[in-house]
XYZ file of C-alpha atoms in Angstrom:
341
model
C 34.845 57.347 45.434
C 34.362 54.458 42.522
C 31.444 56.907 41.172
C 29.939 56.158 37.987
C 28.410 59.790 36.557
C 25.351 59.643 34.420
C 22.375 61.998 33.169
C 19.615 62.418 34.798
C 16.432 62.335 32.355
C 13.299 64.510 33.320
C 10.853 63.123 36.016
C 7.416 62.496 33.755
C 5.342 64.375 35.915
C 1.520 64.242 36.175
C -0.349 67.914 36.740
C 0.059 68.585 40.716
C -3.931 68.458 40.833
C -4.325 64.812 39.631
C -1.442 64.202 42.073
C -3.442 65.088 45.161
C -4.930 62.170 47.233
C -7.855 61.855 47.979
C -8.838 63.174 51.712
C -10.273 60.575 53.943
C -14.249 61.684 54.542
C -13.541 60.571 58.380
C -10.242 62.812 58.770
C -11.931 64.962 61.788
C -13.653 61.840 63.167
C -14.585 62.117 66.815
C -11.892 60.617 68.076
C -10.212 62.896 66.502
C -11.953 65.977 67.765
C -11.184 64.824 70.960
C -7.372 65.037 70.840
C -7.409 67.924 70.388
C -4.077 69.824 69.925
C -3.572 66.710 68.723
C -4.978 67.257 65.342
C -2.609 70.477 64.454
C -1.295 70.322 61.232
C 1.180 73.102 59.580
C 0.525 71.826 56.097
C -1.206 69.949 52.733
C -2.442 66.582 53.012
C 0.550 64.363 50.450
C 0.296 60.860 51.829
C -1.535 57.982 53.191
C -0.953 55.578 55.665
C -1.439 52.209 54.495
C -0.671 50.276 56.569
C -2.795 48.289 59.246
C -1.530 46.848 62.943
C 1.674 48.626 62.776
C 1.823 51.645 65.618
C 2.952 54.568 63.735
C 2.977 58.115 65.545
C 2.819 61.404 63.568
C 3.210 65.293 64.440
C 3.302 68.863 63.301
C 5.467 71.326 63.769
C 3.639 73.333 66.049
C 4.427 73.511 69.798
C 1.321 73.173 70.896
C 0.879 69.300 68.616
C 1.461 65.651 70.315
C 2.245 62.685 68.619
C -0.726 60.812 67.378
C -1.740 57.508 65.826
C -1.299 56.842 62.252
C -4.661 54.620 61.077
C -4.864 52.935 57.765
C -5.791 55.456 55.391
C -5.432 58.584 57.375
C -2.974 61.855 55.616
C 0.051 62.881 56.741
C 0.814 66.447 56.088
C 3.663 68.996 55.054
C 6.051 69.506 58.416
C 4.738 66.156 59.971
C 7.079 64.373 61.954
C 5.851 60.110 61.081
C 7.420 57.572 63.349
C 7.737 54.025 62.738
C 7.669 52.514 65.913
C 10.104 49.977 67.804
C 9.147 46.539 65.850
C 6.794 48.441 62.888
C 6.924 48.365 59.477
C 4.867 51.526 58.132
C 4.183 52.188 54.841
C 3.069 55.222 53.169
C 2.143 56.017 49.746
C 3.047 59.708 48.533
C 1.110 61.360 45.923
C 0.445 58.038 44.235
C 4.027 58.154 43.299
C 6.297 56.731 45.688
C 5.761 54.221 48.402
C 8.139 54.355 51.836
C 7.864 51.277 54.263
C 9.915 52.722 57.518
C 11.646 49.559 59.385
C 11.197 51.100 63.224
C 11.945 52.026 64.880
C 12.284 54.909 62.030
C 11.901 59.112 62.215
C 11.484 61.244 58.980
C 9.935 64.827 58.677
C 7.917 65.421 55.056
C 9.038 68.933 53.934
C 7.811 70.919 51.033
C 10.204 70.738 48.177
C 10.204 73.903 46.010
C 9.203 73.360 42.361
C 8.668 69.293 43.266
C 5.362 67.702 43.140
C 6.691 65.049 45.790
C 7.567 66.861 49.876
C 11.177 66.494 50.674
C 11.640 63.883 53.105
C 14.625 63.859 55.412
C 15.719 60.842 57.012
C 16.505 61.219 60.601
C 16.868 57.862 62.549
C 16.597 54.406 60.840
C 15.951 52.528 57.649
C 13.740 53.586 54.180
C 12.628 51.531 51.591
C 11.029 53.416 48.753
C 9.036 51.898 45.769
C 8.631 53.208 42.597
C 5.153 53.827 41.629
C 5.187 55.864 38.120
C 7.091 55.384 34.837
C 10.647 55.433 34.244
C 12.899 58.595 35.717
C 10.390 59.261 38.969
C 12.264 60.935 40.846
C 12.193 61.884 44.816
C 14.415 63.998 46.951
C 15.874 62.755 50.472
C 17.737 65.015 53.309
C 20.244 63.023 55.248
C 22.433 65.093 57.980
C 22.431 68.266 55.632
C 23.131 65.934 52.641
C 20.551 66.536 50.294
C 20.167 64.146 47.607
C 17.906 63.214 44.587
C 17.073 59.479 43.612
C 16.381 58.903 41.043
C 14.294 55.322 39.564
C 15.739 54.821 35.960
C 13.521 51.468 36.227
C 9.067 51.051 36.016
C 9.268 48.892 39.214
C 12.583 50.393 40.675
C 13.197 49.941 44.490
C 15.911 51.082 46.862
C 16.868 51.806 50.556
C 18.289 54.413 52.541
C 19.504 54.093 55.324
C 20.827 56.899 58.687
C 22.812 55.475 61.139
C 26.243 57.033 63.072
C 29.528 55.196 63.578
C 31.426 55.298 66.157
C 34.620 56.514 65.762
C 38.177 57.142 68.043
C 37.595 60.961 67.597
C 33.253 60.318 68.338
C 29.873 59.611 66.522
C 30.552 60.558 62.420
C 27.506 60.606 60.314
C 27.162 57.530 57.854
C 24.473 58.104 54.532
C 23.694 54.533 52.707
C 21.961 54.336 49.628
C 21.278 50.998 47.943
C 19.354 49.712 45.290
C 17.798 46.694 46.179
C 15.784 46.296 42.555
C 16.636 48.073 39.704
C 19.101 51.273 38.909
C 18.898 54.582 40.411
C 20.359 57.479 39.653
C 21.418 59.614 42.980
C 22.802 63.401 42.104
C 24.115 64.749 45.056
C 27.135 67.817 46.045
C 27.177 68.627 41.614
C 27.782 64.391 40.645
C 25.553 62.121 39.703
C 26.527 58.320 40.821
C 25.012 55.835 38.844
C 23.883 53.018 41.247
C 23.272 49.428 39.719
C 20.957 46.706 41.257
C 22.770 45.157 44.528
C 25.355 48.078 44.434
C 25.937 50.606 47.655
C 26.294 54.080 47.445
C 28.232 55.127 50.470
C 28.670 58.647 51.663
C 30.452 59.946 54.424
C 31.619 62.925 55.320
C 34.947 62.363 53.721
C 34.236 60.411 51.119
C 32.286 58.604 48.601
C 32.282 55.085 47.111
C 30.241 52.446 45.465
C 30.297 48.966 46.516
C 28.307 45.684 45.741
C 26.011 44.097 48.438
C 26.051 40.736 49.478
C 23.448 40.880 51.036
C 19.735 42.444 52.080
C 19.758 44.092 55.498
C 18.281 42.289 58.027
C 15.237 44.379 58.906
C 13.836 44.029 56.112
C 13.271 40.613 56.389
C 13.377 40.107 59.623
C 9.704 38.354 60.908
C 7.970 40.045 64.209
C 7.503 37.119 67.123
C 4.172 36.065 68.252
C 4.412 38.092 71.336
C 5.229 41.517 69.863
C 2.423 40.951 67.369
C 0.649 40.941 69.325
C 1.990 43.567 71.458
C 1.509 45.822 68.326
C -2.572 44.846 67.367
C -3.063 45.344 71.306
C -1.667 48.939 70.807
C -2.692 50.265 67.606
C -6.275 49.290 69.593
C -5.868 51.141 71.937
C -4.279 53.596 69.874
C -7.572 53.883 67.592
C -9.782 54.939 71.137
C -7.187 57.198 71.686
C -4.835 58.694 69.131
C -3.104 60.816 71.995
C -0.021 58.074 72.238
C 0.394 58.873 75.555
C -2.199 58.162 76.787
C -2.667 54.933 74.839
C 1.051 53.801 76.159
C -0.469 55.253 79.676
C -3.209 52.736 79.271
C -1.046 49.860 77.470
C 1.390 50.139 80.815
C -1.434 48.999 83.019
C -1.728 46.501 81.075
C -1.901 42.203 82.899
C 0.177 41.078 80.355
C 4.303 42.525 80.525
C 4.829 41.911 76.957
C 2.346 44.873 75.769
C 3.754 46.571 78.332
C 7.190 45.903 76.905
C 6.012 47.302 73.587
C 4.702 50.307 76.004
C 7.810 51.135 77.174
C 10.164 50.716 74.672
C 7.670 52.479 72.439
C 8.061 55.321 74.841
C 12.027 55.398 75.077
C 12.223 55.777 71.212
C 10.637 59.241 71.975
C 13.056 60.380 74.399
C 11.216 59.219 77.752
C 13.767 56.972 79.910
C 11.965 57.562 82.950
C 9.484 54.631 81.158
C 12.083 51.893 80.029
C 13.350 52.443 84.128
C 9.967 51.834 85.452
C 8.823 48.677 83.571
C 12.522 47.081 84.596
C 12.449 47.667 88.255
C 9.098 45.478 87.875
C 9.999 42.623 89.145
C 7.113 41.073 86.296
C 9.242 42.447 83.721
C 12.848 41.083 84.551
C 12.386 38.764 81.335
C 13.024 41.861 79.302
C 16.266 43.209 80.902
C 18.725 43.076 77.712
C 15.844 43.953 75.560
C 15.238 46.381 77.146
C 19.323 47.906 77.430
C 19.499 46.748 73.998
C 17.463 48.732 72.430
C 18.910 51.862 74.359
C 22.416 51.247 73.407
C 21.066 50.634 69.418
C 19.028 54.519 69.558
C 21.855 55.605 71.455
C 24.304 55.129 69.210
C 22.063 55.761 65.796
C 20.005 58.058 67.029
C 21.850 61.605 68.171
C 18.972 63.094 69.551
C 18.146 60.359 72.308
C 22.336 59.962 72.516
C 22.141 63.937 73.939
C 19.136 63.145 76.301
C 20.664 59.918 77.555
C 23.800 61.091 78.288
C 22.122 64.362 80.304
C 19.991 62.213 82.235
C 22.760 60.039 83.086
C 24.358 62.514 84.121
C 21.557 63.978 86.586
C 21.688 61.963 89.556
C 18.092 63.371 90.310
C 16.879 61.617 87.067
C 15.627 58.980 88.455
C 12.716 59.671 91.250
C 11.809 57.705 93.919
C 15.876 55.618 94.660
C 15.596 53.318 91.578
C 17.792 50.268 91.739
C 18.351 51.555 88.110
C 20.061 55.094 88.835
C 21.824 57.294 85.522
C 24.961 55.906 87.122
C 24.342 52.130 86.324
C 22.773 52.771 83.592
C 26.022 54.414 81.998
C 28.450 51.660 83.470
C 25.590 49.529 81.242
C 25.878 50.643 78.255
C 29.749 51.488 78.277
C 30.494 54.345 75.947
C 28.629 56.896 77.734
């Protein structure tokens, strides 16, 4: 590829004790205690949720854990999976060092990173923006697919975006990694190489090669403005989540709301977590006919870009009993509409 070798500078790190975030006093408040198994944790706190009114979920890797909603200033922990729901923009601050913004639907894992203060950020799906909050030469480790990449912010006010996606080829789906320098320069270290990426350049890595190219515009997900109805739906769902932190409880309440755009948000969020029947139940209701196109397009997008979702969808579409009650939107019809299964 058009690689530019460089030298990684040593990051200037604070002692671990200085970097630990303050644990919010309401970490074990009444609502979370009522959530029971959903509050299970399997690691230390490594960051805080900074966004309000942007429905976001966390779940630890213990088998009893459920998806729970993240309120503003609540912690995220090692061994958590964090999801920004469709259309949501969730900001997390990690140990006062890096701020990351998940552009929903987006899914990351936070893993222990041996010998480093910051966790390893495993991007499982979607677009993530990284902002440097420290001095120049701060580093962060990310993992996409089977590749670990160390990113160095060469400049103090640096920002980069990383995207995990899939390309549909004649031989099947192929993972593609995109890392772009939006502000400032970055160094990317992977597979024994160090690649310098200048501002407004993008490093593209697939299974066969890598190259650095210029990009002409910022990804639309970074600049899209939500509609008034979408914003209202997120606010309603966020309020429901404060009262019912377990996602499936909040989603059930939202699905019985008399406003169709609130029901749509709940159905699409459940779909993103792999519950395909939630969308089918939503689309069976005549009151929701205006949202059929949005529902099918989201299903197609998730299937094209998220391997976990695609595997579940393929199983669903091959099972004639997937939709109880004889839904008019049966698995065969859904597979035909999606056009690639």
